[in-house]
Structures are given as C-alpha cells and as structure tokens.
CSV table of C-alpha atoms in Angstrom, one decimal:
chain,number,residue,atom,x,y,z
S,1,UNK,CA,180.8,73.4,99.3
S,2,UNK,CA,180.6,72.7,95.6
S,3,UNK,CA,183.4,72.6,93.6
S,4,UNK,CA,183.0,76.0,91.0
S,5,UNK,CA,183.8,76.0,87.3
S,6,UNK,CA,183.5,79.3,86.3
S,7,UNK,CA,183.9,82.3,88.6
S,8,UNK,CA,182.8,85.9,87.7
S,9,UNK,CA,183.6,88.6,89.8
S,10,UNK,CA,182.1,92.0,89.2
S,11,UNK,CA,184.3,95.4,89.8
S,12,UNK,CA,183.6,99.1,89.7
S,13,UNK,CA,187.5,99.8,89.7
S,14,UNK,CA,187.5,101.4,92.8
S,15,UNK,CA,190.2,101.0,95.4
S,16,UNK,CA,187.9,98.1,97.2
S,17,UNK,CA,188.0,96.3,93.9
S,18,UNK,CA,191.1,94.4,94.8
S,19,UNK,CA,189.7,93.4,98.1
S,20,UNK,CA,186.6,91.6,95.9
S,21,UNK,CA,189.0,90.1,92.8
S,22,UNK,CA,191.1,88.9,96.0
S,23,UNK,CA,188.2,86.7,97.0
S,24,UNK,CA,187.0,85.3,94.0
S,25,UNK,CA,191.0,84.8,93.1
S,26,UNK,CA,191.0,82.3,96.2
S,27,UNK,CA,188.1,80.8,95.6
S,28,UNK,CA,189.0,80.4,91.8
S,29,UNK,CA,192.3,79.0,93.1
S,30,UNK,CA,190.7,76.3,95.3
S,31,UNK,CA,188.3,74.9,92.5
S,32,UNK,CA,191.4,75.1,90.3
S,33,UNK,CA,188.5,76.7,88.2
S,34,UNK,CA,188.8,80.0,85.2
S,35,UNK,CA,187.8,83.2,86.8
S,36,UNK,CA,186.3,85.7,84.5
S,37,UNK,CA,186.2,89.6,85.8
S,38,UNK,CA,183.5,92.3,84.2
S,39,UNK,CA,183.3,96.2,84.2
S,40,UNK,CA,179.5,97.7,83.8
S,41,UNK,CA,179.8,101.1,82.3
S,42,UNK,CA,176.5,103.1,82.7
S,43,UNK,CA,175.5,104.9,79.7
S,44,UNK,CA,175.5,108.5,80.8
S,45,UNK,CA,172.1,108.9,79.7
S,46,UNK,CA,171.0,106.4,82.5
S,47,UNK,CA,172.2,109.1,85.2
S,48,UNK,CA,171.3,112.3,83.5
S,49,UNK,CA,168.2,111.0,81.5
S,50,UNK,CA,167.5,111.3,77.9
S,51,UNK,CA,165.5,114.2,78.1
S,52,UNK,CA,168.6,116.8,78.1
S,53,UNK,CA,169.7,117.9,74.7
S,54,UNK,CA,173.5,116.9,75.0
S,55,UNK,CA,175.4,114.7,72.9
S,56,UNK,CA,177.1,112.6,75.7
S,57,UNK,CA,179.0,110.2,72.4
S,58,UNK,CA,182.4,111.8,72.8
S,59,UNK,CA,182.4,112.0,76.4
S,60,UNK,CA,181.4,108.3,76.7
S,61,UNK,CA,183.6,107.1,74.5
S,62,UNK,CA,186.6,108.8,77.0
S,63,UNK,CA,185.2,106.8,79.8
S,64,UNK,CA,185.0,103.9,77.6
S,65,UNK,CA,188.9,103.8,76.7
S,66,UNK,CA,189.6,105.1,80.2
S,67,UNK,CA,187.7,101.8,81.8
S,68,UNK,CA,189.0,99.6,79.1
S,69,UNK,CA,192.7,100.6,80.0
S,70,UNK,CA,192.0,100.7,84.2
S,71,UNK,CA,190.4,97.2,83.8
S,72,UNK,CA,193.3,95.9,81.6
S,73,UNK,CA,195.8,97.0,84.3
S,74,UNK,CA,193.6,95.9,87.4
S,75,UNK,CA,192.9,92.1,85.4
S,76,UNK,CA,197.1,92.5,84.6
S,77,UNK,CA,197.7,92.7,88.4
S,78,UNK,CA,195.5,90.2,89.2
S,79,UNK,CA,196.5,87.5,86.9
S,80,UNK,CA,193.5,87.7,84.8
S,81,UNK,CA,193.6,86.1,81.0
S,82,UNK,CA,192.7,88.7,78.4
S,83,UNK,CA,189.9,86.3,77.0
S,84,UNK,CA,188.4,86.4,80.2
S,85,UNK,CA,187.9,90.6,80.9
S,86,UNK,CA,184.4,91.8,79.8
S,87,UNK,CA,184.2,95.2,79.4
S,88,UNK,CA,180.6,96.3,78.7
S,89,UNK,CA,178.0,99.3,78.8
S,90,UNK,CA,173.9,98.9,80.6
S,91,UNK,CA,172.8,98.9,83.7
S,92,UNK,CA,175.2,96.9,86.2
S,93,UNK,CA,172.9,94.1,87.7
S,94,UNK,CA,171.5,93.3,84.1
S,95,UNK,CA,174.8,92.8,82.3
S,96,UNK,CA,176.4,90.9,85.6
S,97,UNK,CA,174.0,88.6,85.1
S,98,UNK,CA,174.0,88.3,80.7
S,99,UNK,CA,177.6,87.3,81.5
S,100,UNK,CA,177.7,84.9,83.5
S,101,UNK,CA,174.8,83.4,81.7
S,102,UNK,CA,177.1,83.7,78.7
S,103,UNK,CA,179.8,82.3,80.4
S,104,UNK,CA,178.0,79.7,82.1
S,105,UNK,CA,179.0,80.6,85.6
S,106,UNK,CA,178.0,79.3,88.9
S,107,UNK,CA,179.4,81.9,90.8
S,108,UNK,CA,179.4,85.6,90.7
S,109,UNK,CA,181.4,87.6,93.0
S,110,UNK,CA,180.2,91.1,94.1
S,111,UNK,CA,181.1,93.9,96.6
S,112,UNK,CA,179.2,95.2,99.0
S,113,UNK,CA,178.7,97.8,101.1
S,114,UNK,CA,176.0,96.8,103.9
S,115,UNK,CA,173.8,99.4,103.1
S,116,UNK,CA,170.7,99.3,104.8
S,117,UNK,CA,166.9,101.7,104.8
S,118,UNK,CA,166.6,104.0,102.3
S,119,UNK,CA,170.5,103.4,100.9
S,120,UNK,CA,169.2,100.2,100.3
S,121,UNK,CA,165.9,100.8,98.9
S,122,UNK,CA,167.6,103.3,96.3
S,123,UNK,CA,169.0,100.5,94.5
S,124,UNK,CA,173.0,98.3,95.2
S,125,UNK,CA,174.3,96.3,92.4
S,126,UNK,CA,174.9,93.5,94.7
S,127,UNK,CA,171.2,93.0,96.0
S,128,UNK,CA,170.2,93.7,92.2
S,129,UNK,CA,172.7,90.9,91.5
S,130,UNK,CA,171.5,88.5,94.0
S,131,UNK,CA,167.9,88.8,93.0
S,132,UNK,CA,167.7,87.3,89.7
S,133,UNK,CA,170.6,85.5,89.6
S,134,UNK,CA,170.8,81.8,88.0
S,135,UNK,CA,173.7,80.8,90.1
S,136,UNK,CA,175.6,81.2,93.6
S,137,UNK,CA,176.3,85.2,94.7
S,138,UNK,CA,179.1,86.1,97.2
S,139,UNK,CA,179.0,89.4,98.5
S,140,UNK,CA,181.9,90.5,99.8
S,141,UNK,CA,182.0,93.0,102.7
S,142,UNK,CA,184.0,96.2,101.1
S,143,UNK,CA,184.6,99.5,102.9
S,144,UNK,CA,184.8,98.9,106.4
C-alpha cells in the first residue's frame, strides 16, 4: 500500500461518524501523515427547491452554528487540529472533492451504507465521491 500524506475523511455527524474518523485516524496514524476532517452542509434550498417563497437565511444559519459547534466537539474528540476541520455549505460529493483538491489529498475517507437498486440509483455521497475523485476512496462499511 502507498504511504498517504494527506487524509480526508468526510462525516455527516451522525452516531456512525466515529466509526469512519476511527478508520482514517489509523490509517493517518500508520502513514504518520495530517488527517483533515469535512462537514457538507446542504443549502436547504437543495432539499425543498427554490421555487417556495421562504426565506430559509435564519434557519440556515442555526444549522450552520449548530454543525460548526458538533464538528468542533467530534474533531475535539478525535484529535483533530483546528486548521484542519472544514466546515462548508453545497452539495456533499462536490465539496468532498474541492477539498481534497485544495488540500492535496490522496485519500478520502467516506461512509457507507451498502445500499443497493433503487437506494442506490437515488444518489449516496460515497459512490458520488468515488466517481470523480482524483485520488484513493475508502468506504467504510457504517450501520450494520
């Protein structure tokens, strides 16, 4: 296996986060290489479309701070350097892969569910992240 420089993993800051930061953690310690950790914060337009006639600022600003604070606690807990927690807003598989381009990372780490059919079809950030990606994708098996 190569030896890794820059590790990203990817987290929705659910429960099965730790089980993916806990991966990339080991890997990271093994290459003795910086691991970087992102949060993707959908605009709330992307789920309830911009045709509705709401202003969704104030609302996404909330889940803004509340992310900012969860992922600040989760990266605290996991060792994570402040310089290397990326908080940002867009669609998951897009910004996953802006950062590590940013960050010039050869390895993104991603959970995954094993979804299959028509679960799979309707989109997973991990197969969005795997197709396009510049670098090396683990997926790690979350949720069974």
């Amino acid at each position: 296996m190569s030896q890794y420089k820059k590790v990203l993993v990817a987290i929705d800051l659910s429960d099965e986060s730790n089980q993916v930061a806990q991966r990339a953690q080991g890997i990271a310690d093994n290459s003795d290489c910086e691991l970087h950790i992102i949060h993707v914060i959908e605009p709330l337009s992307f789920a309830y479309g911009v045709d509705i006639p709401m202003d969704f600022s104030g609302l996404q600003d909330e889940i803004q701070n509340q992310a900012t604070e969860q992922l600040k606690r989760f990266s605290e807990q996991n060792s994570i350097d402040q310089d290397h927690q990326h908080i940002v807003l867009g669609r998951p598989e897009v910004e996953i892969h802006a950062m590590a381009e940013e960050i010039s990372a050869d390895l993104i780490v991603v959970g995954s569910h094993g979804r299959y059919g028509l679960a799979l079809l309707m989109g997973s950030t991990a197969n969005g992240v795997l197709h396009g990606a510049s670098c090396d994708v683990l997926a790690v098996r979350v949720g069974n």
